[in-house]
Amino acid sequence: MLALAVFGIKNGTINAAVELIILFLVVIWLALVYWTYADARRRIADPLLVGCATAASLFPFVGTIVYMIVRPPEYLDDVRERELEIQAAEARLAELGYQVCPYCDYEVERDFLRCPNCMRKLKDPCANCGKPLDPMWKICPFCEAEIGSMAPTPRRARRRRDGAAEQSVADGTVRAERRPAPAPAERGGPSTS
């Protein structure tokens, strides 16, 4: 049988060594293609991108090196685990009283009536005891007063009047209080004495 001479080498021993080296390189290349496919499946969620990474690794050795440079840094399992840890930490913080404003995501405490950042109303105060009440509650859990049957307090009415006065000052429409007109002698006019 006629032996194939690789690179024109006619010596049987050297030719066998060269053939073994080529076989070794082909096996390493195929192993790298499989490793790229397996690693891409663990790091990339999109099957099309997994196929592209595997196709790029078909270029001997260079494709795998390029994939190693541009691959995502984390495994998908690690990303999911980190997201679960974040959710668990948020749940633990919620149990401890950590809350955020639903409008601006600023950290607020449970007893805040307004957000200090965006000034939006978060809760209503109980008219009886003044504790913060969730808008969904029908009864105050602190003093057992029914929320729907409470009459507005005079303090709120005063706030509205003060708010109206502040609004008129801001608008520049301040009304002067009515006072009796000053006497002519008080005006600083010419005196007759």
Short mmCIF file of C-alpha atoms in Angstrom, two decimals:
data_model
loop_
_atom_site.label_atom_id
_atom_site.label_comp_id
_atom_site.label_asym_id
_atom_site.label_seq_id
_atom_site.Cartn_x
_atom_site.Cartn_y
_atom_site.Cartn_z
CA MET A 1 0.00 0.00 0.00
CA LEU A 2 1.21 3.46 -0.85
CA ALA A 3 1.64 5.86 2.08
CA LEU A 4 0.60 9.48 1.67
CA ALA A 5 3.58 11.79 1.92
CA VAL A 6 2.63 14.85 3.95
CA PHE A 7 4.58 18.01 3.00
CA GLY A 8 6.57 15.84 0.60
CA ILE A 9 8.24 13.89 3.41
CA LYS A 10 9.23 10.46 2.16
CA ASN A 11 10.60 9.11 5.44
CA GLY A 12 7.98 6.87 7.06
CA THR A 13 8.80 7.72 10.69
CA ILE A 14 8.83 11.47 10.21
CA ASN A 15 5.70 11.24 8.04
CA ALA A 16 3.91 9.30 10.81
CA ALA A 17 4.95 11.91 13.39
CA VAL A 18 3.66 14.75 11.18
CA GLU A 19 0.38 12.88 10.62
CA LEU A 20 -0.01 12.42 14.40
CA ILE A 21 0.62 16.13 14.98
CA ILE A 22 -1.99 17.04 12.35
CA LEU A 23 -4.45 14.57 13.89
CA PHE A 24 -3.74 16.06 17.33
CA LEU A 25 -4.39 19.60 16.03
CA VAL A 26 -7.66 18.52 14.35
CA VAL A 27 -8.83 16.84 17.57
CA ILE A 28 -7.96 19.97 19.58
CA TRP A 29 -9.79 22.13 17.02
CA LEU A 30 -12.92 19.95 17.20
CA ALA A 31 -12.72 19.98 21.00
CA LEU A 32 -12.51 23.79 20.93
CA VAL A 33 -15.56 23.95 18.65
CA TYR A 34 -17.50 21.77 21.09
CA TRP A 35 -16.22 23.76 24.10
CA THR A 36 -17.27 27.03 22.43
CA TYR A 37 -20.75 25.61 21.78
CA ALA A 38 -21.13 24.32 25.36
CA ASP A 39 -19.79 27.53 26.90
CA ALA A 40 -21.98 29.72 24.69
CA ARG A 41 -25.07 27.75 25.75
CA ARG A 42 -24.22 28.43 29.41
CA ARG A 43 -23.55 32.15 28.85
CA ILE A 44 -25.91 33.26 26.06
CA ALA A 45 -29.71 32.94 26.16
CA ASP A 46 -30.36 33.57 22.45
CA PRO A 47 -29.95 30.36 20.38
CA LEU A 48 -29.07 32.38 17.27
CA LEU A 49 -26.10 33.95 19.04
CA VAL A 50 -25.04 30.53 20.31
CA GLY A 51 -25.03 29.33 16.69
CA CYS A 52 -23.02 32.38 15.58
CA ALA A 53 -20.43 31.77 18.30
CA THR A 54 -20.14 28.13 17.29
CA ALA A 55 -19.84 29.05 13.61
CA ALA A 56 -17.11 31.57 14.45
CA SER A 57 -15.18 28.85 16.25
CA LEU A 58 -15.11 26.79 13.06
CA PHE A 59 -12.25 29.04 11.97
CA PRO A 60 -9.41 27.05 13.49
CA PHE A 61 -8.23 28.45 16.83
CA VAL A 62 -8.83 32.12 15.87
CA GLY A 63 -12.63 31.82 16.15
CA THR A 64 -12.40 30.42 19.66
CA ILE A 65 -9.99 33.16 20.72
CA VAL A 66 -12.36 35.83 19.35
CA TYR A 67 -15.28 34.18 21.17
CA MET A 68 -13.30 34.20 24.43
CA ILE A 69 -12.74 37.95 24.04
CA VAL A 70 -16.37 38.91 23.29
CA ARG A 71 -18.27 36.35 25.37
CA PRO A 72 -20.48 37.51 28.28
CA PRO A 73 -18.57 37.55 31.57
CA GLU A 74 -21.19 35.61 33.59
CA TYR A 75 -22.99 32.33 33.22
CA LEU A 76 -26.78 32.52 32.87
CA ASP A 77 -27.15 30.55 36.11
CA ASP A 78 -25.02 33.11 37.94
CA VAL A 79 -27.14 35.96 36.54
CA ARG A 80 -30.35 34.24 37.67
CA GLU A 81 -28.85 33.51 41.09
CA ARG A 82 -27.77 37.13 41.51
CA GLU A 83 -31.26 38.36 40.53
CA LEU A 84 -32.81 35.99 43.08
CA GLU A 85 -30.41 37.24 45.75
CA ILE A 86 -31.36 40.84 44.94
CA GLN A 87 -35.06 39.99 45.16
CA ALA A 88 -34.52 38.22 48.48
CA ALA A 89 -32.55 41.17 49.83
CA GLU A 90 -35.30 43.57 48.73
CA ALA A 91 -37.89 41.35 50.44
CA ARG A 92 -35.82 41.34 53.65
CA LEU A 93 -35.48 45.11 53.51
CA ALA A 94 -39.23 45.47 52.97
CA GLU A 95 -39.83 43.40 56.10
CA LEU A 96 -37.50 45.69 58.05
CA GLY A 97 -39.34 48.82 56.99
CA TYR A 98 -37.36 49.84 53.93
CA GLN A 99 -39.71 51.34 51.39
CA VAL A 100 -39.36 53.44 48.29
CA CYS A 101 -41.63 56.14 46.91
CA PRO A 102 -43.81 54.64 44.15
CA TYR A 103 -43.35 57.81 42.09
CA CYS A 104 -39.61 58.57 42.27
CA ASP A 105 -38.04 55.47 43.95
CA TYR A 106 -36.61 57.59 46.76
CA GLU A 107 -36.12 55.80 50.09
CA VAL A 108 -38.94 56.63 52.52
CA GLU A 109 -39.92 55.36 55.94
CA ARG A 110 -43.21 53.72 56.83
CA ASP A 111 -44.52 56.69 58.78
CA PHE A 112 -43.85 59.31 56.08
CA LEU A 113 -46.98 61.06 54.84
CA ARG A 114 -45.20 62.67 51.88
CA CYS A 115 -42.10 61.81 49.92
CA PRO A 116 -39.30 64.24 50.87
CA ASN A 117 -37.92 64.08 47.33
CA CYS A 118 -40.92 64.55 45.01
CA MET A 119 -43.38 65.89 47.64
CA ARG A 120 -46.15 63.52 46.52
CA LYS A 121 -48.66 62.31 49.09
CA LEU A 122 -47.96 58.76 50.20
CA LYS A 123 -50.41 58.28 53.08
CA ASP A 124 -53.19 60.14 54.86
CA PRO A 125 -52.96 60.93 58.57
CA CYS A 126 -55.62 59.56 60.89
CA ALA A 127 -57.89 62.41 62.01
CA ASN A 128 -58.16 60.85 65.46
CA CYS A 129 -54.57 59.87 66.36
CA GLY A 130 -52.51 61.37 63.51
CA LYS A 131 -50.73 58.12 62.58
CA PRO A 132 -50.15 57.44 58.87
CA LEU A 133 -52.82 55.35 57.16
CA ASP A 134 -52.59 53.37 53.98
CA PRO A 135 -55.17 54.58 51.42
CA MET A 136 -56.65 51.05 51.21
CA TRP A 137 -57.44 50.82 54.94
CA LYS A 138 -60.99 51.34 56.15
CA ILE A 139 -60.12 51.57 59.85
CA CYS A 140 -57.15 52.96 61.73
CA PRO A 141 -55.23 50.02 63.26
CA PHE A 142 -53.83 52.27 66.00
CA CYS A 143 -56.95 53.92 67.46
CA GLU A 144 -59.71 51.86 65.76
CA ALA A 145 -61.37 54.94 64.28
CA GLU A 146 -63.26 54.38 61.05
CA ILE A 147 -61.64 56.26 58.24
CA GLY A 148 -64.70 56.98 56.10
CA SER A 149 -66.74 58.52 58.96
CA MET A 150 -64.19 61.04 60.19
CA ALA A 151 -65.03 64.74 59.96
CA PRO A 152 -62.33 67.12 58.77
CA THR A 153 -60.45 68.77 61.58
CA PRO A 154 -60.19 72.55 61.96
CA ARG A 155 -56.44 72.21 61.66
CA ARG A 156 -56.86 71.08 58.04
CA ALA A 157 -59.16 73.99 57.30
CA ARG A 158 -56.59 76.38 58.76
CA ARG A 159 -53.92 74.80 56.58
CA ARG A 160 -56.05 75.43 53.55
CA ARG A 161 -56.51 79.06 54.51
CA ASP A 162 -52.77 79.39 55.14
CA GLY A 163 -52.14 77.66 51.84
CA ALA A 164 -54.51 80.09 50.10
CA ALA A 165 -52.70 83.04 51.69
CA GLU A 166 -49.36 81.61 50.60
CA GLN A 167 -50.77 81.09 47.12
CA SER A 168 -51.99 84.68 46.91
CA VAL A 169 -48.56 85.90 48.06
CA ALA A 170 -46.95 83.77 45.38
CA ASP A 171 -49.38 85.14 42.77
CA GLY A 172 -48.75 88.72 43.88
CA THR A 173 -52.39 89.33 44.74
CA VAL A 174 -52.02 90.16 48.40
CA ARG A 175 -55.08 91.97 49.66
CA ALA A 176 -54.58 94.67 52.23
CA GLU A 177 -56.70 94.44 55.31
CA ARG A 178 -59.39 97.08 55.52
CA ARG A 179 -58.45 99.75 57.96
CA PRO A 180 -60.16 103.01 58.60
CA ALA A 181 -58.75 105.81 56.52
CA PRO A 182 -56.22 107.87 58.43
CA ALA A 183 -57.24 111.33 59.54
CA PRO A 184 -55.88 114.26 57.51
CA ALA A 185 -53.50 115.21 60.33
CA GLU A 186 -52.02 111.71 60.28
CA ARG A 187 -51.43 111.80 56.53
CA GLY A 188 -48.69 114.31 56.87
CA GLY A 189 -50.58 117.07 55.06
CA PRO A 190 -50.22 120.79 55.89
CA SER A 191 -51.24 121.54 59.40
CA THR A 192 -53.56 124.49 60.16
CA SER A 193 -52.30 125.41 63.54
#
